[in-house]
């Protein structure tokens, strides 16, 4: 039956002068259907089909009555209703615990009725069929094939559903209607975190007790005396009991500076007193520090900062708040540059991740580099290798080198031998960005072979970066499996947690495959636990055994196709996942970089985007300072206040990184 919209479409085409055959051709409906709906004055009401009678219906009251009396097996119930005249044979299933059993009762009572997918899943789970435990290999193979068919059918159904929805959306657009809205549902069933499994196997260190009272600074002491009039005659003093109450006072402190002025008639010159050096503009360092802290430490938006300040008696415009956050902060930009350079020197490895960002309506990416001493943020337009190298060069101009390493990288990037031979004339030469552009335009033509050209640029830029002597060069980089992070450093380590998430993304509908997945994941995280123990006590013999155990574990064949594919992909990354066997100081996971990326996401949730390049740079700078101060145990508010007021009484974060890294 056609919908109201489809009926109106037919009538609209007919009113435009189209014949029935032409309307049928345009709409895809049969001519008889078109004619029928043109003759109708109203849309016909849908008619309900009469329910289909089941041969089991006469016996259902007896079955339900017996179930109320006590537990009955399906076999016994079938036998009894068979004696009462039930005409059909019942399906029989082979089971590994008994030779033959009948299908469960719920199939008998509700045979022929539509069941929800979740109910069917529960029924399949309750059958508890494990082909590995079936003695007869024919039945075992049959069940494995059936399970594989179920899985394939489920995947095909999901694909077809998506395709059907796309076609429906296209039809709606052709009708001038809207697509189906994308409503994000609950992610409770999409949890792919492996933290519980990981932490259970991780080597636990004794935590130091943290007393809150030791950190509290006492500003005032008051004595609460006992009213002497209520004391009995035999009462005597037993000292004092200390109670510490924390409080805060938020109020404006406005100062009127009376600037003295003198005038010299002989010199025709005016002499004036000077404001303190930390005063710039009409707001003092206290308000400026508070605005920066609220925005970058507490993630408060600029409109809410304005609302808060107005409520406490500070009269300030929103534009002034924006200027405080983005203008005249060169000292902080310099501090960020120093933090990054010292951070690169402070440990033998670096961790990297990226996340999305928006700048004036355009998609950007924020690259995050960190180690235990610092975290640095860089928002850039792209996330390819050249962009990452721009970050690692610390502001130095990028160069391109055609040395042996560059040509080896080109082979790794699958640059064809023909192009390698053409580029061999540049061997052992170093070019600036402009020179490199001209050379490649000569070789490839201005707009030709863009992919190959990109690979050549990346290979030569990496080779030149590795030859740098005036900046810290990465030796080891820990990341997820994103391709842009590969080949940047001499050693590349992969995160086990990211790899484990790929297994958690598998959603088998067949209980047998689910058991296979759970059993393998237990072995996966047990092996991870052994690597954690190795990091604490490195040993060459243990490293060899762990390498062999990796090969054995990730050569497992489960019969679950998706799981076996995932296992083989993990095995291909052996060199990167087992980097800890060569460099035990490298962490097994990239959680530090991911947590830093999460801080950026939380910031993005409050302020969707930055508008100007100046604002983007300021955002990266203050996030770097705040997150680094957090790692070093420094109060970000006090540090910002120290710098804004030009006191410089606190040591720089770069100096603290240098001192702490030298102690480890």
XYZ file of C-alpha atoms in Angstrom:
664
model
C 0.000 0.000 0.000
C 1.283 3.450 -0.903
C 1.919 6.192 1.639
C 0.142 9.549 1.619
C 3.246 11.213 0.116
C 3.446 8.671 -2.712
C -0.289 9.060 -3.460
C 0.094 12.871 -3.546
C 3.120 12.532 -5.831
C 1.078 10.451 -8.317
C -1.779 12.974 -8.292
C 0.643 15.887 -8.658
C 2.237 14.311 -11.754
C -1.209 13.576 -13.185
C -2.279 17.216 -12.654
C 0.835 18.312 -14.582
C -0.453 16.429 -17.623
C 1.576 13.205 -17.426
C -0.176 10.057 -18.608
C -0.513 6.927 -16.457
C 2.311 5.132 -18.312
C 4.705 8.075 -17.830
C 3.811 8.339 -14.131
C 4.435 4.593 -13.729
C 7.832 4.977 -15.430
C 8.909 7.908 -13.235
C 7.685 6.488 -9.926
C 8.390 2.803 -10.529
C 4.818 1.763 -9.618
C 2.695 -0.536 -11.741
C 0.222 1.155 -14.120
C -2.679 -0.609 -12.422
C -1.517 0.770 -9.070
C -1.270 4.298 -10.505
C -4.759 4.025 -12.031
C -6.194 2.654 -8.771
C -4.827 5.509 -6.640
C -5.911 8.165 -9.130
C -9.467 6.873 -8.825
C -9.414 6.830 -4.997
C -10.659 9.876 -3.108
C -8.996 8.884 0.197
C -6.114 6.627 1.117
C -7.416 3.125 1.946
C -7.056 1.912 5.525
C -4.575 -0.945 6.013
C -6.279 -4.266 6.648
C -4.961 -6.605 9.282
C -4.322 -10.139 8.162
C -6.017 -12.842 10.229
C -3.622 -14.556 12.589
C -2.197 -17.835 11.385
C -3.455 -20.818 13.341
C -0.924 -23.214 14.749
C -1.493 -26.956 15.104
C -0.080 -26.552 18.585
C -2.870 -24.133 19.668
C -5.231 -26.843 21.050
C -2.443 -28.203 23.236
C -1.077 -24.903 24.627
C -3.459 -24.738 27.658
C -2.400 -28.270 28.676
C 1.317 -27.419 28.264
C 1.040 -24.197 30.290
C -0.892 -26.013 33.042
C 1.788 -28.697 33.290
C 4.521 -26.071 33.528
C 2.756 -24.500 36.503
C 2.756 -27.851 38.330
C 6.512 -28.261 38.167
C 9.553 -28.616 35.901
C 8.893 -30.686 32.800
C 11.384 -31.480 30.075
C 10.516 -30.685 26.505
C 10.826 -34.393 25.646
C 8.207 -35.394 28.237
C 5.784 -32.661 27.161
C 6.180 -33.665 23.525
C 5.547 -37.321 24.373
C 2.351 -36.483 26.271
C 0.860 -34.180 23.599
C 1.808 -36.756 20.939
C -0.356 -39.308 22.784
C -3.156 -36.698 22.864
C -3.056 -36.409 19.079
C -0.385 -33.795 18.227
C 0.220 -34.541 14.520
C 3.713 -33.075 13.849
C 7.202 -34.459 14.306
C 9.477 -32.259 16.428
C 12.977 -31.092 15.525
C 15.823 -32.935 17.195
C 19.220 -31.458 18.020
C 22.452 -33.289 18.705
C 24.206 -32.264 21.928
C 27.610 -33.158 23.341
C 26.276 -33.847 26.839
C 23.524 -36.265 25.734
C 23.289 -38.300 22.573
C 20.065 -36.611 21.388
C 17.823 -33.978 22.963
C 14.741 -32.155 21.694
C 14.672 -28.460 20.968
C 13.802 -26.353 24.003
C 10.197 -25.751 25.075
C 10.105 -22.121 24.030
C 10.497 -23.193 20.392
C 7.483 -25.485 20.714
C 5.094 -23.051 22.381
C 5.981 -20.046 20.243
C 6.739 -21.850 17.005
C 5.847 -19.680 14.006
C 5.734 -16.407 15.942
C 8.140 -13.518 15.265
C 10.838 -13.252 17.948
C 13.105 -10.328 18.746
C 16.801 -10.644 17.894
C 17.834 -10.387 21.548
C 15.487 -13.268 22.460
C 16.972 -15.377 19.679
C 20.471 -14.599 20.947
C 19.491 -15.764 24.415
C 18.008 -18.959 23.001
C 21.163 -19.666 21.041
C 23.219 -18.997 24.161
C 21.053 -21.318 26.288
C 21.662 -24.236 23.897
C 25.323 -24.117 24.965
C 26.647 -25.810 21.846
C 30.423 -26.036 21.589
C 31.634 -27.832 18.442
C 35.043 -28.422 20.054
C 33.400 -30.735 22.611
C 31.306 -32.763 20.150
C 32.813 -36.205 19.620
C 31.354 -36.826 16.162
C 33.470 -34.695 13.823
C 30.672 -34.535 11.227
C 28.316 -32.803 13.654
C 31.124 -30.576 14.941
C 31.959 -29.459 11.404
C 28.289 -28.946 10.613
C 27.844 -26.642 13.600
C 30.986 -24.671 12.738
C 29.649 -24.150 9.211
C 26.244 -23.109 10.559
C 27.830 -20.625 12.958
C 29.906 -19.173 10.121
C 26.749 -18.834 7.991
C 24.969 -17.038 10.861
C 27.865 -14.617 11.210
C 28.047 -13.960 7.455
C 24.292 -13.450 7.236
C 24.381 -10.996 10.142
C 27.138 -8.959 8.480
C 25.267 -8.976 5.163
C 22.009 -7.929 6.854
C 23.724 -5.014 8.594
C 25.307 -3.927 5.299
C 21.991 -4.155 3.431
C 20.206 -2.206 6.175
C 22.705 0.605 5.768
C 22.319 0.518 1.981
C 18.514 0.543 2.230
C 18.662 3.549 4.559
C 20.911 5.381 2.105
C 18.450 4.696 -0.712
C 15.548 5.864 1.448
C 17.446 9.052 2.223
C 18.070 9.655 -1.483
C 14.379 9.096 -2.266
C 13.420 11.543 0.490
C 15.794 14.144 -0.952
C 14.252 13.689 -4.405
C 10.860 14.289 -2.832
C 12.123 17.448 -1.182
C 12.144 15.864 2.253
C 14.933 15.369 4.773
C 17.230 12.455 5.447
C 16.869 10.294 8.519
C 18.338 12.299 11.431
C 21.587 11.017 12.896
C 20.782 10.559 16.561
C 23.639 9.336 18.681
C 22.482 6.563 20.942
C 23.873 5.330 24.225
C 27.453 4.031 24.100
C 26.989 1.608 26.992
C 27.170 -1.368 24.633
C 30.081 0.110 22.654
C 32.632 0.113 25.437
C 35.954 -0.952 23.932
C 38.111 -0.044 26.918
C 40.541 -2.687 28.179
C 41.568 -0.866 31.354
C 40.153 -3.519 33.703
C 42.035 -6.315 31.940
C 45.222 -4.242 31.651
C 45.346 -2.983 35.230
C 44.668 -6.475 36.579
C 47.921 -7.705 34.969
C 49.982 -4.554 35.465
C 52.725 -4.422 38.053
C 51.309 -2.415 40.968
C 53.545 -0.027 42.884
C 53.057 0.948 46.497
C 51.226 4.240 46.598
C 52.433 6.958 48.907
C 49.847 8.217 51.349
C 48.806 11.773 50.562
C 47.757 13.823 53.577
C 45.625 16.824 52.722
C 46.523 18.657 55.955
C 50.236 18.701 55.064
C 49.454 20.807 51.982
C 47.247 23.390 53.685
C 48.889 26.710 54.503
C 47.547 28.343 57.691
C 46.884 32.071 57.227
C 45.214 32.862 60.543
C 44.757 31.176 63.909
C 41.804 31.795 66.206
C 41.147 30.380 69.664
C 37.659 29.183 70.586
C 37.509 29.545 74.365
C 35.131 27.756 76.685
C 32.658 29.976 78.517
C 34.156 30.042 82.007
C 30.760 30.628 83.612
C 29.550 27.123 82.666
C 32.661 25.317 83.959
C 32.382 23.345 87.229
C 34.874 24.075 89.989
C 36.966 20.943 89.391
C 37.418 21.523 85.599
C 41.020 21.845 84.406
C 42.605 22.581 81.002
C 43.575 19.704 78.689
C 45.014 21.808 75.891
C 43.479 22.405 72.473
C 41.976 20.396 69.606
C 42.855 21.785 66.169
C 40.215 22.106 63.481
C 41.277 23.498 60.102
C 38.633 25.292 58.027
C 39.407 26.211 54.418
C 37.724 29.281 52.968
C 38.194 31.753 50.154
C 37.427 35.438 49.711
C 36.533 36.707 46.229
C 36.247 40.473 46.115
C 37.682 43.262 43.974
C 40.723 45.209 45.169
C 40.668 48.467 43.206
C 43.615 50.837 43.537
C 43.658 54.509 42.542
C 47.176 55.548 41.510
C 47.763 59.292 41.896
C 50.521 60.002 39.401
C 52.496 63.055 40.405
C 53.204 65.565 37.626
C 55.816 68.347 37.424
C 56.335 70.872 34.680
C 59.582 72.716 33.859
C 58.990 76.073 32.040
C 62.692 76.422 31.265
C 62.840 72.988 29.608
C 59.203 73.091 28.488
C 58.976 69.507 29.654
C 56.540 67.547 31.845
C 57.797 65.021 34.424
C 55.377 62.306 35.599
C 55.545 59.474 38.083
C 55.478 55.911 36.719
C 53.080 53.074 37.386
C 54.562 49.826 38.768
C 56.165 47.670 36.068
C 53.574 44.891 36.363
C 50.689 47.259 35.546
C 49.726 47.227 31.869
C 46.337 48.485 30.820
C 43.511 49.089 33.277
C 43.529 45.660 34.950
C 46.065 44.279 37.373
C 47.891 40.914 37.298
C 45.380 39.340 39.708
C 42.463 39.701 37.287
C 44.580 38.696 34.271
C 45.866 35.571 36.041
C 42.362 34.652 37.144
C 40.982 35.006 33.603
C 43.750 32.830 32.132
C 43.308 30.231 34.887
C 39.533 30.075 34.562
C 39.782 29.647 30.791
C 42.680 27.190 30.514
C 42.708 25.356 33.855
C 38.991 25.242 34.684
C 37.766 25.220 31.042
C 35.358 28.119 31.610
C 34.151 29.850 28.448
C 34.768 33.571 27.893
C 31.067 34.542 28.272
C 30.914 32.731 31.620
C 34.157 34.368 32.784
C 32.591 37.735 31.946
C 29.433 36.805 33.861
C 31.453 35.678 36.895
C 33.583 38.847 37.020
C 30.538 41.088 36.666
C 28.925 39.252 39.596
C 31.903 39.888 41.888
C 32.086 43.576 40.985
C 34.693 43.691 38.192
C 33.525 45.830 35.275
C 35.206 44.439 32.189
C 34.116 43.915 28.575
C 34.148 40.598 26.745
C 36.563 41.964 24.156
C 39.023 42.856 26.925
C 38.821 39.282 28.266
C 39.584 38.004 24.761
C 42.580 40.364 24.464
C 43.960 39.238 27.844
C 43.807 35.617 26.638
C 45.440 36.220 23.237
C 47.465 39.483 23.219
C 50.832 40.388 24.771
C 51.644 36.824 25.873
C 54.995 36.446 24.120
C 56.596 35.434 27.407
C 54.319 32.385 27.538
C 55.008 31.499 23.894
C 58.724 31.561 24.699
C 58.145 29.376 27.764
C 56.283 26.823 25.611
C 59.182 26.668 23.125
C 61.630 26.081 25.985
C 59.369 23.430 27.547
C 59.197 21.541 24.258
C 62.934 21.579 23.617
C 63.768 20.479 27.167
C 61.016 17.866 26.995
C 62.532 16.340 23.857
C 65.882 16.041 25.662
C 64.466 14.736 28.940
C 63.763 11.075 28.054
C 64.936 8.502 25.482
C 61.419 8.214 24.067
C 58.480 10.465 23.201
C 54.770 9.682 22.974
C 52.517 11.145 20.289
C 48.821 11.291 19.459
C 46.458 13.626 17.630
C 42.859 14.781 17.855
C 40.525 16.960 15.813
C 40.288 20.736 16.158
C 38.367 23.570 14.502
C 39.783 26.932 13.477
C 37.284 29.438 12.121
C 35.040 26.695 10.730
C 37.873 24.701 9.116
C 38.971 21.265 10.315
C 42.453 21.141 11.829
C 44.397 18.632 13.932
C 46.136 19.028 17.272
C 49.373 17.065 17.565
C 50.267 16.098 21.148
C 53.802 15.150 22.155
C 54.641 14.171 25.723
C 56.664 12.107 28.162
C 56.546 11.869 31.999
C 57.838 15.466 32.355
C 55.871 17.543 29.858
C 52.975 17.738 27.389
C 53.001 20.003 24.321
C 50.158 20.900 21.931
C 50.428 22.025 18.297
C 47.338 22.737 16.175
C 48.105 22.311 12.466
C 46.200 22.118 9.178
C 47.220 18.556 8.234
C 48.411 15.433 10.016
C 50.920 13.982 7.559
C 54.579 13.235 8.225
C 55.783 16.593 6.932
C 53.512 18.428 9.372
C 54.802 16.332 12.278
C 58.356 17.128 11.192
C 57.511 20.846 11.153
C 56.560 20.475 14.819
C 59.692 18.488 15.718
C 61.977 21.020 14.021
C 61.145 23.524 16.823
C 60.734 26.447 14.411
C 63.805 25.625 12.332
C 63.439 25.821 8.551
C 62.763 22.450 6.938
C 65.329 21.040 4.522
C 65.398 17.984 2.235
C 68.293 15.556 1.910
C 68.806 12.930 -0.836
C 71.087 10.567 1.091
C 71.045 6.760 1.392
C 68.430 6.874 4.135
C 66.124 8.976 1.935
C 66.296 6.467 -0.917
C 65.712 3.555 1.493
C 62.626 5.341 2.820
C 61.373 5.897 -0.732
C 61.582 2.146 -1.298
C 59.699 1.600 1.961
C 57.035 4.036 0.726
C 56.792 2.010 -2.540
C 58.232 4.647 -4.874
C 58.854 2.878 -8.188
C 62.341 2.122 -9.448
C 61.830 4.410 -12.459
C 61.455 7.469 -10.228
C 64.343 6.371 -7.991
C 66.623 6.312 -11.029
C 65.463 9.776 -12.117
C 66.042 11.170 -8.614
C 69.482 9.556 -8.292
C 71.011 12.657 -9.912
C 70.242 14.554 -6.672
C 72.059 12.006 -4.497
C 73.908 13.396 -1.439
C 72.487 16.877 -1.980
C 70.640 19.085 0.496
C 67.884 21.472 -0.626
C 65.791 24.184 0.967
C 61.991 24.096 0.637
C 61.984 26.422 -2.387
C 64.811 24.554 -4.114
C 63.080 21.233 -3.486
C 59.833 22.545 -4.981
C 61.619 23.610 -8.188
C 63.516 20.311 -8.492
C 60.389 18.191 -8.109
C 58.434 20.350 -10.572
C 61.182 19.640 -13.070
C 61.043 15.877 -12.411
C 57.286 15.341 -11.962
C 55.781 18.422 -13.716
C 53.888 20.997 -11.583
C 50.660 19.003 -11.103
C 51.742 15.452 -11.878
C 52.206 12.339 -9.707
C 51.063 13.989 -6.497
C 51.193 10.796 -4.414
C 54.727 9.883 -5.502
C 55.815 13.479 -5.039
C 54.439 13.462 -1.476
C 56.355 10.258 -0.657
C 59.609 11.739 -1.967
C 59.125 14.910 0.089
C 58.438 12.925 3.255
C 61.417 10.608 2.747
C 63.858 13.472 2.127
C 62.453 15.576 4.988
C 62.831 12.666 7.441
C 66.390 12.008 6.270
C 67.318 15.681 6.721
C 65.683 15.760 10.174
C 67.714 12.743 11.312
C 70.903 14.616 10.366
C 70.038 17.687 12.461
C 72.525 18.615 15.193
C 71.116 21.884 16.555
C 67.810 20.417 17.815
C 66.946 17.254 19.784
C 66.220 14.389 17.354
C 63.780 11.665 18.341
C 65.292 8.234 18.767
C 62.122 6.386 19.850
C 58.473 7.259 19.250
C 55.509 5.525 20.901
C 52.127 5.885 19.181
C 49.054 4.093 17.934
C 49.071 2.388 14.541
C 48.412 5.550 12.475
C 50.644 5.535 9.391
C 51.817 9.152 9.683
C 53.778 8.288 12.842
C 55.870 5.588 11.163
C 59.488 6.171 10.073
C 59.692 9.500 11.958
C 62.073 8.098 14.574
C 64.743 5.414 14.408
C 62.662 3.199 16.700
C 58.877 3.036 16.581
C 56.856 1.361 19.351
C 53.136 0.588 19.201
C 50.585 0.807 22.001
C 49.188 -2.502 23.289
C 46.007 -0.822 24.550
C 45.180 0.518 21.076
C 45.845 -2.896 19.578
C 43.634 -4.531 22.228
C 40.742 -2.222 21.355
C 40.568 -3.768 17.905
C 39.635 -7.080 19.559
C 37.023 -5.401 21.762
C 35.383 -3.976 18.632
C 34.481 -7.489 17.500
C 30.828 -8.213 18.272
C 30.189 -11.937 17.628
C 26.532 -12.952 17.729
C 27.317 -16.667 18.008
C 28.105 -17.727 21.617
C 30.749 -20.169 20.361
C 32.686 -17.336 18.682
C 32.164 -15.147 21.740
C 33.791 -17.801 23.923
C 36.702 -18.024 21.480
C 37.184 -14.250 21.628
C 37.051 -14.119 25.446
C 39.468 -17.049 25.774
C 41.968 -15.418 23.415
C 41.710 -12.028 25.150
C 42.538 -13.680 28.470
C 45.749 -15.038 26.929
C 46.387 -11.662 25.249
C 46.321 -9.710 28.505
C 48.212 -12.441 30.381
C 51.025 -11.971 27.859
C 50.788 -8.213 28.395
C 51.226 -8.838 32.130
C 54.403 -10.812 31.437
C 55.761 -7.870 29.424
C 55.009 -5.568 32.383
C 57.068 -7.835 34.660
C 59.875 -7.861 32.087
C 60.001 -4.041 32.138
C 60.647 -4.136 35.874
C 63.402 -6.760 35.580
C 64.813 -6.904 32.016
C 66.611 -10.115 31.090
C 67.910 -11.247 27.676
C 66.841 -14.886 28.165
C 63.346 -13.842 29.238
C 63.190 -11.511 26.212
C 63.926 -14.442 23.885
C 61.238 -16.589 25.537
C 58.687 -13.775 25.311
C 59.474 -13.322 21.614
C 58.881 -17.041 20.995
C 55.704 -16.963 23.078
C 54.444 -14.024 21.003
C 54.879 -16.072 17.815
C 53.062 -19.002 19.372
C 50.172 -16.929 20.764
C 49.592 -14.917 17.602
C 49.701 -17.964 15.357
C 46.481 -19.186 16.981
C 43.693 -20.248 14.619
C 40.268 -20.096 16.275
C 37.923 -20.687 13.351
C 36.335 -17.267 13.949
C 37.329 -15.502 10.731
C 37.305 -11.918 12.023
C 39.301 -12.860 15.106
C 41.853 -14.803 13.060
C 42.307 -11.799 10.751
C 42.866 -9.544 13.756
C 45.391 -11.973 15.281
C 47.394 -12.067 12.042
C 47.472 -8.243 11.907
C 48.834 -8.118 15.447
C 51.509 -10.624 14.477
C 52.575 -8.393 11.567
C 53.301 -5.631 14.119
C 55.549 -7.824 16.271
C 58.602 -5.630 15.698
C 56.783 -2.563 17.051
C 54.757 -4.181 19.834
C 57.828 -5.942 21.279
C 60.057 -2.859 21.184
C 60.069 -3.101 24.996
C 62.274 -6.211 24.749
C 64.983 -4.023 23.191
C 64.204 -0.781 25.046
C 62.659 -1.656 28.453
C 62.233 2.020 29.365
C 59.562 2.459 26.662
C 55.988 2.143 28.047
C 53.679 -0.581 26.724
C 50.783 1.810 26.235
C 50.218 5.345 24.986
C 47.770 6.384 27.711
C 49.725 9.536 28.601
C 49.285 10.984 25.095
C 45.674 9.837 24.954
C 44.857 11.528 28.270
C 46.487 14.700 26.964
C 44.326 14.459 23.834
C 41.277 14.017 26.063
C 42.122 17.305 27.807
C 42.027 18.979 24.385
C 38.657 17.359 23.651
C 37.233 18.621 26.960
C 38.441 22.093 26.003
C 36.767 21.714 22.599
C 33.499 20.729 24.287
C 33.421 24.132 26.026
C 34.810 26.256 23.190
C 34.046 24.590 19.863
C 36.687 26.461 17.906
C 39.204 29.243 17.840
C 38.706 32.045 15.324
C 42.139 33.550 14.708
C 45.622 32.142 14.307
C 46.613 34.206 17.345
C 43.894 32.591 19.448
C 44.844 29.091 18.261
C 48.481 29.652 19.173
C 47.529 31.051 22.599
C 45.297 28.055 23.258
C 48.125 25.604 22.463
C 50.589 27.577 24.580
C 48.481 27.738 27.725
C 47.398 24.090 27.410
C 51.084 23.143 27.198
C 51.931 25.183 30.307
C 48.926 23.939 32.325
C 49.418 20.233 31.509
C 53.197 20.412 32.030
C 52.763 22.199 35.378
C 50.369 19.434 36.416
C 52.981 16.753 35.653
C 55.696 18.656 37.533
C 53.499 19.262 40.592
C 53.417 23.045 40.091
C 50.335 25.215 40.688
C 49.372 26.517 37.242
C 47.581 29.502 38.821
C 50.608 30.545 40.895
C 52.922 30.056 37.919
C 50.742 32.150 35.602
C 50.382 34.835 38.287
C 54.169 34.898 38.784
C 54.735 35.477 35.066
C 51.903 37.974 34.538
C 53.121 40.101 37.476
C 56.719 40.031 36.112
C 58.064 38.707 39.430
C 59.746 35.581 38.007
C 60.275 34.212 41.507
C 59.322 30.678 40.456
C 61.777 28.616 38.356
C 60.736 28.051 34.759
C 59.027 24.805 33.844
C 61.838 24.071 31.382
C 64.349 24.297 34.254
C 62.234 21.933 36.384
C 62.092 19.434 33.496
C 65.868 19.581 33.209
C 66.361 19.065 36.957
C 63.848 16.217 37.308
C 65.061 14.335 34.241
C 68.658 14.515 35.493
C 67.623 12.778 38.729
C 65.955 9.813 37.008
